[in-house]
Coordinates of C-alpha atoms and ligand atoms in Angstrom, one line a residue:
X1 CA 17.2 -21.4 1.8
X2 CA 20.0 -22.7 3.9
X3 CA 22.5 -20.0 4.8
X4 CA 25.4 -21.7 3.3
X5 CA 23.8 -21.7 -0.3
X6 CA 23.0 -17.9 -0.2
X7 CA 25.4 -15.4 -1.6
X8 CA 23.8 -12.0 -0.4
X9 CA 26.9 -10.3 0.4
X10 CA 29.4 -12.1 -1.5
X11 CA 33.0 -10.2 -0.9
X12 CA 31.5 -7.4 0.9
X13 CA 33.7 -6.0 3.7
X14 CA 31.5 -5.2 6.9
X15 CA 32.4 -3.4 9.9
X16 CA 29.6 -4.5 12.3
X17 CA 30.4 -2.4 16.0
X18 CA 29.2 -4.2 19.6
X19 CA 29.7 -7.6 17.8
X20 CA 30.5 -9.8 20.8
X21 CA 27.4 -11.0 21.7
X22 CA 23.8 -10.6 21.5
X23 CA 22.2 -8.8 18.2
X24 CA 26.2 -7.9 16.8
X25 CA 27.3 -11.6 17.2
X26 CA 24.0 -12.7 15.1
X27 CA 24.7 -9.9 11.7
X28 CA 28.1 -11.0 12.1
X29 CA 27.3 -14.6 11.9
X30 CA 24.2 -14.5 9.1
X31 CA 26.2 -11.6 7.0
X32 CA 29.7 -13.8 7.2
X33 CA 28.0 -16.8 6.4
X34 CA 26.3 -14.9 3.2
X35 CA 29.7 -13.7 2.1
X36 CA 30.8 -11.0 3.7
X37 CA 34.1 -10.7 5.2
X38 CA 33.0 -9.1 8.6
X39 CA 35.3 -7.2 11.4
X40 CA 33.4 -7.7 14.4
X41 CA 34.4 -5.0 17.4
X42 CA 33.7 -5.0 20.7
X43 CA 35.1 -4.0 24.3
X44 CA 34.9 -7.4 25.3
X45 CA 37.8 -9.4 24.7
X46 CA 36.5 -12.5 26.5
X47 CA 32.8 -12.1 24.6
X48 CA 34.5 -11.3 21.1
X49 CA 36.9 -14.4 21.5
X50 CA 34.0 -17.0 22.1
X51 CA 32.1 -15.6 19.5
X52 CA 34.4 -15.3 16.5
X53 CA 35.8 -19.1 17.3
X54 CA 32.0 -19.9 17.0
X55 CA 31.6 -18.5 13.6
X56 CA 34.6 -19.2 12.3
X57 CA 33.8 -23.1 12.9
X58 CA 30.2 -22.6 11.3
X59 CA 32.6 -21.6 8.3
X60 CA 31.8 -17.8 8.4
X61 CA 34.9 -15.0 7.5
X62 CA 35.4 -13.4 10.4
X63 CA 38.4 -11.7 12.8
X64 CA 38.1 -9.8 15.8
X65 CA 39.2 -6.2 16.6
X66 CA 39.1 -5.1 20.8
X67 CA 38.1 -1.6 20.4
X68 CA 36.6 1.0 22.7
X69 CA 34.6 3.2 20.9
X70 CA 34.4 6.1 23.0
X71 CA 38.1 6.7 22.4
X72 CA 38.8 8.5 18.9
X73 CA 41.9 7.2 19.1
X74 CA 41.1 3.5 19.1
X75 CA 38.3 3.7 16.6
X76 CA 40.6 6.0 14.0
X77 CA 43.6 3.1 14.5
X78 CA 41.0 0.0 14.0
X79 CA 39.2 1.6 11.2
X80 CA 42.8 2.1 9.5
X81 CA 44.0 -1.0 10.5
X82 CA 40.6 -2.8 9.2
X83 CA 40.8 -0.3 5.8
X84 CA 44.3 -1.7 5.2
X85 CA 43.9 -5.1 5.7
X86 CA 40.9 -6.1 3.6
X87 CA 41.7 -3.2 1.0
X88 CA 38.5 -1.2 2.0
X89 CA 34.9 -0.9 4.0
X90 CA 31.9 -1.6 2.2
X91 CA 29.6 -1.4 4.7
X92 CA 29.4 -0.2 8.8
X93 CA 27.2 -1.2 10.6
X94 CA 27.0 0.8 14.0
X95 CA 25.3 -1.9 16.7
X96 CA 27.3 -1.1 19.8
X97 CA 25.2 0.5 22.7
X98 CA 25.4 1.2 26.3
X99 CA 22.3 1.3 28.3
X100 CA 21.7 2.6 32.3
X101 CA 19.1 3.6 34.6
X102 CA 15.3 3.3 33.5
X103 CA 14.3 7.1 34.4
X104 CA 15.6 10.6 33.9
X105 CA 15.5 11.1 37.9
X106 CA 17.7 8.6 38.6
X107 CA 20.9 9.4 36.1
X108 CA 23.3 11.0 36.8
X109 CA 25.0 13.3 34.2
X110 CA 27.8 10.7 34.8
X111 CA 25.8 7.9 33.1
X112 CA 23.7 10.2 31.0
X113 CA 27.0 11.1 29.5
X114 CA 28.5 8.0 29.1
X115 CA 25.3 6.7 27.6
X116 CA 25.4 9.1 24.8
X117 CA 29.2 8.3 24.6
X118 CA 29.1 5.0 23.4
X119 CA 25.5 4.8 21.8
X120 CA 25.9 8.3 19.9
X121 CA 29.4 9.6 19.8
X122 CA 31.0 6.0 19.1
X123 CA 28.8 5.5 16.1
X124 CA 30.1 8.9 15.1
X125 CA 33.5 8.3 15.5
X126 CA 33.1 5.2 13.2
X127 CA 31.0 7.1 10.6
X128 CA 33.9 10.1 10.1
X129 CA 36.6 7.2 9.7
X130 CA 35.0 5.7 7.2
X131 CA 33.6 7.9 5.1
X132 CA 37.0 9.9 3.2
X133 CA 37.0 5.5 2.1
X134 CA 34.0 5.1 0.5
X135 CA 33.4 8.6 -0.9
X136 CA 36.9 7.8 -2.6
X137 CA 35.4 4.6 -3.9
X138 CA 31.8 6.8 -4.5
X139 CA 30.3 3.7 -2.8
X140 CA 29.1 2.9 0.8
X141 CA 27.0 1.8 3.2
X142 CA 26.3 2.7 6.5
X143 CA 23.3 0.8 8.9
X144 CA 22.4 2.2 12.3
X145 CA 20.8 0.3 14.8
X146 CA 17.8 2.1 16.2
X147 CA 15.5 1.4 18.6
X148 CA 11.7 1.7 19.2
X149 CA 12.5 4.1 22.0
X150 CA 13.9 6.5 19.9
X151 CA 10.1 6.4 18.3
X152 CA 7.7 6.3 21.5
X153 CA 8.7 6.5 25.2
X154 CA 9.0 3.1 26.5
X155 CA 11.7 3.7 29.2
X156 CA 15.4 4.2 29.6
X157 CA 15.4 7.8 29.1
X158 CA 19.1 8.7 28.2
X159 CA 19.4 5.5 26.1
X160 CA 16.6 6.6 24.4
X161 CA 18.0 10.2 23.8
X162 CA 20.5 8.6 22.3
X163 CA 19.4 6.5 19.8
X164 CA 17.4 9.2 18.5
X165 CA 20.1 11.4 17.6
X166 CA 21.4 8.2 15.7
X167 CA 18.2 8.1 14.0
X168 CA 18.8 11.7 13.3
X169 CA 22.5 10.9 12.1
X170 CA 21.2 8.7 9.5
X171 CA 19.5 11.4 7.8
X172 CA 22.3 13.6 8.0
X173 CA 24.9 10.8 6.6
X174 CA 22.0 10.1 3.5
X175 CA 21.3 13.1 2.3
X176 CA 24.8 15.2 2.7
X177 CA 26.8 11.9 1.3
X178 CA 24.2 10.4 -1.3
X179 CA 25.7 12.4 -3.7
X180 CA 29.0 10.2 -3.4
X181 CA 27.5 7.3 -3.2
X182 CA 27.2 6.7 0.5
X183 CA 23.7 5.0 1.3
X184 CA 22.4 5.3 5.1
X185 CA 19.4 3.8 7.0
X186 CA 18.3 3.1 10.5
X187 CA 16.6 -0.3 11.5
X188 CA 14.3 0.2 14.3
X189 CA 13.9 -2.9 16.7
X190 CA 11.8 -4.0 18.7
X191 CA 12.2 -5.8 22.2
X192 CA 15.3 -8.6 21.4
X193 CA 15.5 -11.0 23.3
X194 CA 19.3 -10.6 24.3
X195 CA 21.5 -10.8 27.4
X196 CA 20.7 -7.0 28.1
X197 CA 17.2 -8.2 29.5
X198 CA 18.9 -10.7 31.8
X199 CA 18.4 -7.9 35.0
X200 CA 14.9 -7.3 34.0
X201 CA 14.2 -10.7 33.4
X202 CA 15.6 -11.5 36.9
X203 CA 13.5 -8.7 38.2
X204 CA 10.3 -10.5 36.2
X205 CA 11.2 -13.5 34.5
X206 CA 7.7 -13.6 32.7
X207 CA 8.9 -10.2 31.1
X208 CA 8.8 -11.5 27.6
X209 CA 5.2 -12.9 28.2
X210 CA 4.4 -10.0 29.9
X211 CA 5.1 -8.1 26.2
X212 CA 3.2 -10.5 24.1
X213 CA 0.3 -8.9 24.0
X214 CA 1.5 -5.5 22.9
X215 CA 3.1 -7.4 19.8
X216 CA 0.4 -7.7 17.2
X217 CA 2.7 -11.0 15.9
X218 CA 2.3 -12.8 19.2
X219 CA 6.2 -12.9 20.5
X220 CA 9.1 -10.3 20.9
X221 CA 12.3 -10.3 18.4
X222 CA 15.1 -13.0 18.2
X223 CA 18.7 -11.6 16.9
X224 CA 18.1 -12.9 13.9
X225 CA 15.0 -10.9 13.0
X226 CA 17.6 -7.8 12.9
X227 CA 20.1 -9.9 11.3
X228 CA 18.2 -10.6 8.2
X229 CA 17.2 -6.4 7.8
X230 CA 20.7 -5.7 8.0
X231 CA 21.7 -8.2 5.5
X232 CA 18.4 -6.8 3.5
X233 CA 20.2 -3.4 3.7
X234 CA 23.9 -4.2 3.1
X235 CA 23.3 -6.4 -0.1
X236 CA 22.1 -4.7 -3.6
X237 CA 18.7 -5.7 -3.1
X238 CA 18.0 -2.5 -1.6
X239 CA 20.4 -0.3 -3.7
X240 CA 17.8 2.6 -3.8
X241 CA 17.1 2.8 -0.5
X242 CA 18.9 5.6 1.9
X243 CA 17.5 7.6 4.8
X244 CA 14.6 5.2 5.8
X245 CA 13.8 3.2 8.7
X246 CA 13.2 -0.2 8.5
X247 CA 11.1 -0.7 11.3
X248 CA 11.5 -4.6 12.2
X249 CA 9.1 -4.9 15.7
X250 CA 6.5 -7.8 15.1
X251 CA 3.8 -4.5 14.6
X252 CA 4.5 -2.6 17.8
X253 CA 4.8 0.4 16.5
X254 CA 1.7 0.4 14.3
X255 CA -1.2 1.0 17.3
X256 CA -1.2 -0.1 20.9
X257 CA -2.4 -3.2 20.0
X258 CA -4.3 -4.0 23.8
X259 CA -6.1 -0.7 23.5
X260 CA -8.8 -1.5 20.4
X261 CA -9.4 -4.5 22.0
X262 CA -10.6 -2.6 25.1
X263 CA -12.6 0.1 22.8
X264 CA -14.5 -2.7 20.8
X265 CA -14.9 -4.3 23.8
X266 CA -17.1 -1.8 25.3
X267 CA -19.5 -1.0 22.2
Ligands
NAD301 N1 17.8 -6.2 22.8 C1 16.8 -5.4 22.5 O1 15.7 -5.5 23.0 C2 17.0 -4.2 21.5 C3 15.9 -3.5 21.2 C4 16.0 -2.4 20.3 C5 17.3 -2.1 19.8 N2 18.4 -2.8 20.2 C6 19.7 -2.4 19.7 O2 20.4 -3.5 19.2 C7 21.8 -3.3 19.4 C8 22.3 -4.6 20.1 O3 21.6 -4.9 21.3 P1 21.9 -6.1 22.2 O4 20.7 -6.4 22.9 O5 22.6 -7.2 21.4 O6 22.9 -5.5 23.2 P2 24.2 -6.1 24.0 O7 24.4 -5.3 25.2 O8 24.0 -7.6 24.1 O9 25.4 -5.8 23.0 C9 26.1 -4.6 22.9 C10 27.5 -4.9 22.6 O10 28.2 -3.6 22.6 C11 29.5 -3.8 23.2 N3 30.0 -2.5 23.7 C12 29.5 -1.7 24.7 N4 30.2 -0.6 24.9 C13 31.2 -0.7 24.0 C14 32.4 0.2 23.7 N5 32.6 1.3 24.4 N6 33.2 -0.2 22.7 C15 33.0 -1.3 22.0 N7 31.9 -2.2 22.2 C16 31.1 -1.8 23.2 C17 29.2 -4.7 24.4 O11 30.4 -5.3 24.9 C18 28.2 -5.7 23.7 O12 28.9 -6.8 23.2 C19 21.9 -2.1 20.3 O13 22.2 -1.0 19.4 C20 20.6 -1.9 20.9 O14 20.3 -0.6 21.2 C21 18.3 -3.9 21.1

């Protein structure tokens, strides 16, 4: 069904976090062009500008808020600012990340810090703003981006750390605020094919066809894969779901998919 004719998240207000580019840009644009009326944050100014003139001409509700999340200060005066202007916050979505060296060797506490900064503490920061809002209303909904990595070990060690204490946070969030009303799940993706693989891809520009075959669907993820889960979880159609993860990885995650083929190989 063309976009334009759906109405998923009609008059929802979303907060979606890292939305200047890549996987943030992409729920921004499919949830804006459902309905919602999204705030899309980001550190970059440049990034964010492009990218809310782009879905503001593809007819989508959108406004940009320059924001760095690992300053309290900032995220409690946009949250406000957001919360006054539409009238409330229906929905967070926590997408912002900040991803260093591959191996635990070669961080230093410096980047392991900062890692955890942005990934874990800025979703946090965003969380405890707007939750006193929506347990007022006794409605809410709050969507953490995971990752794979925070499942398996597949690399990036602090990055990895870090997304599973957001995973962990989800929990948290659904079962202490279900009570009021506040809903909370995770979706887990795999490999994206965004602008944060451009150095690997530079290292080893067949990296995506190098992936393939550990993806039992053939291909890794576009944006929009995530963007359709998170629209899935925002909208009413999943009402009674809080706590999970929707794990959204063409099958990674259900077997090593190379590895039968080597053990019925050899019978
Ligand atoms: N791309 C993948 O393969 C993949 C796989 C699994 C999970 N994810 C997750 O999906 C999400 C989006 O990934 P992506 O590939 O689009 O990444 P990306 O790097 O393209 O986007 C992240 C955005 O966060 C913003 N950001 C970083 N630090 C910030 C700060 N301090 N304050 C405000 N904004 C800040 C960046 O400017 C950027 O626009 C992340 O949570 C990531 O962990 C991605």
């Amino acid at each position: 069904m063309p976009l334009d004719s759906r109405k998923d998240l009609a008059d929802i207000v979303m907060v979606v976090t890292g939305a200047g580019r890549g996987i943030g840009k992409e729920i921004s644009k499919i949830s804006s062009l459902v309905g919602a009326k999204v705030a899309m944050l980001d550190i970059n100014e440049t990034n964010l500008a492009k990218s809310v003139a782009e879905i503001t001409a593809l007819g989508g509700d959108v406004k940009g808020f320059l924001v760095d999340l690992t300053s309290e200060s900032q995220v409690n005066a946009t949250i406000d600012k957001i919360s006054n202007e539409y009238g409330r916050i229906d929905c967070l979505v926590n997408n912002a990340m900040a991803i260093g060296a591959e191996d635990l060797l070669s961080t230093s506490l410096e980047d392991w810090e900062f890692q955890i900064k942005v990934t874990l503490t800025g979703a946090f920061l965003c969380i405890k703003r707007v939750l006193p809002g929506m347990i007022a209303l006794g409605a809410g909904n709050i969507i953490n981006i995971g990752t794979v990595n925070a499942k398996e070990m597949l690399g990036s060690d602090a990055y990895s750390a870090a997304k599973a204490g957001l995973h962990a946070l989800t929990r948290s969030v659904a079962v202490r605020y279900g009570p009021s009303g506040v809903r909370c799940n995770t979706v887990v993706p795999g490999s994206i094919a965004t602008d944060v693989w451009l150095q690997r891809a530079e290292r080893n520009p067949q990296v995506f066809e190098d992936l393939k075959p550990w993806y039992p669907l053939g291909r890794v993820g576009k944006p929009s894969d995530i963007a359709e889960a998170v629209v899935f979880l925002a909208s009413s159609r999943s009402e009674w779901m809080s706590g999970s993860e929707l794990v959204v990885d063409g099958g990674l995650l259900a077997g090593p998919a190379p590895m039968h083929k080597v053990i019925e190989a050899s019978e």
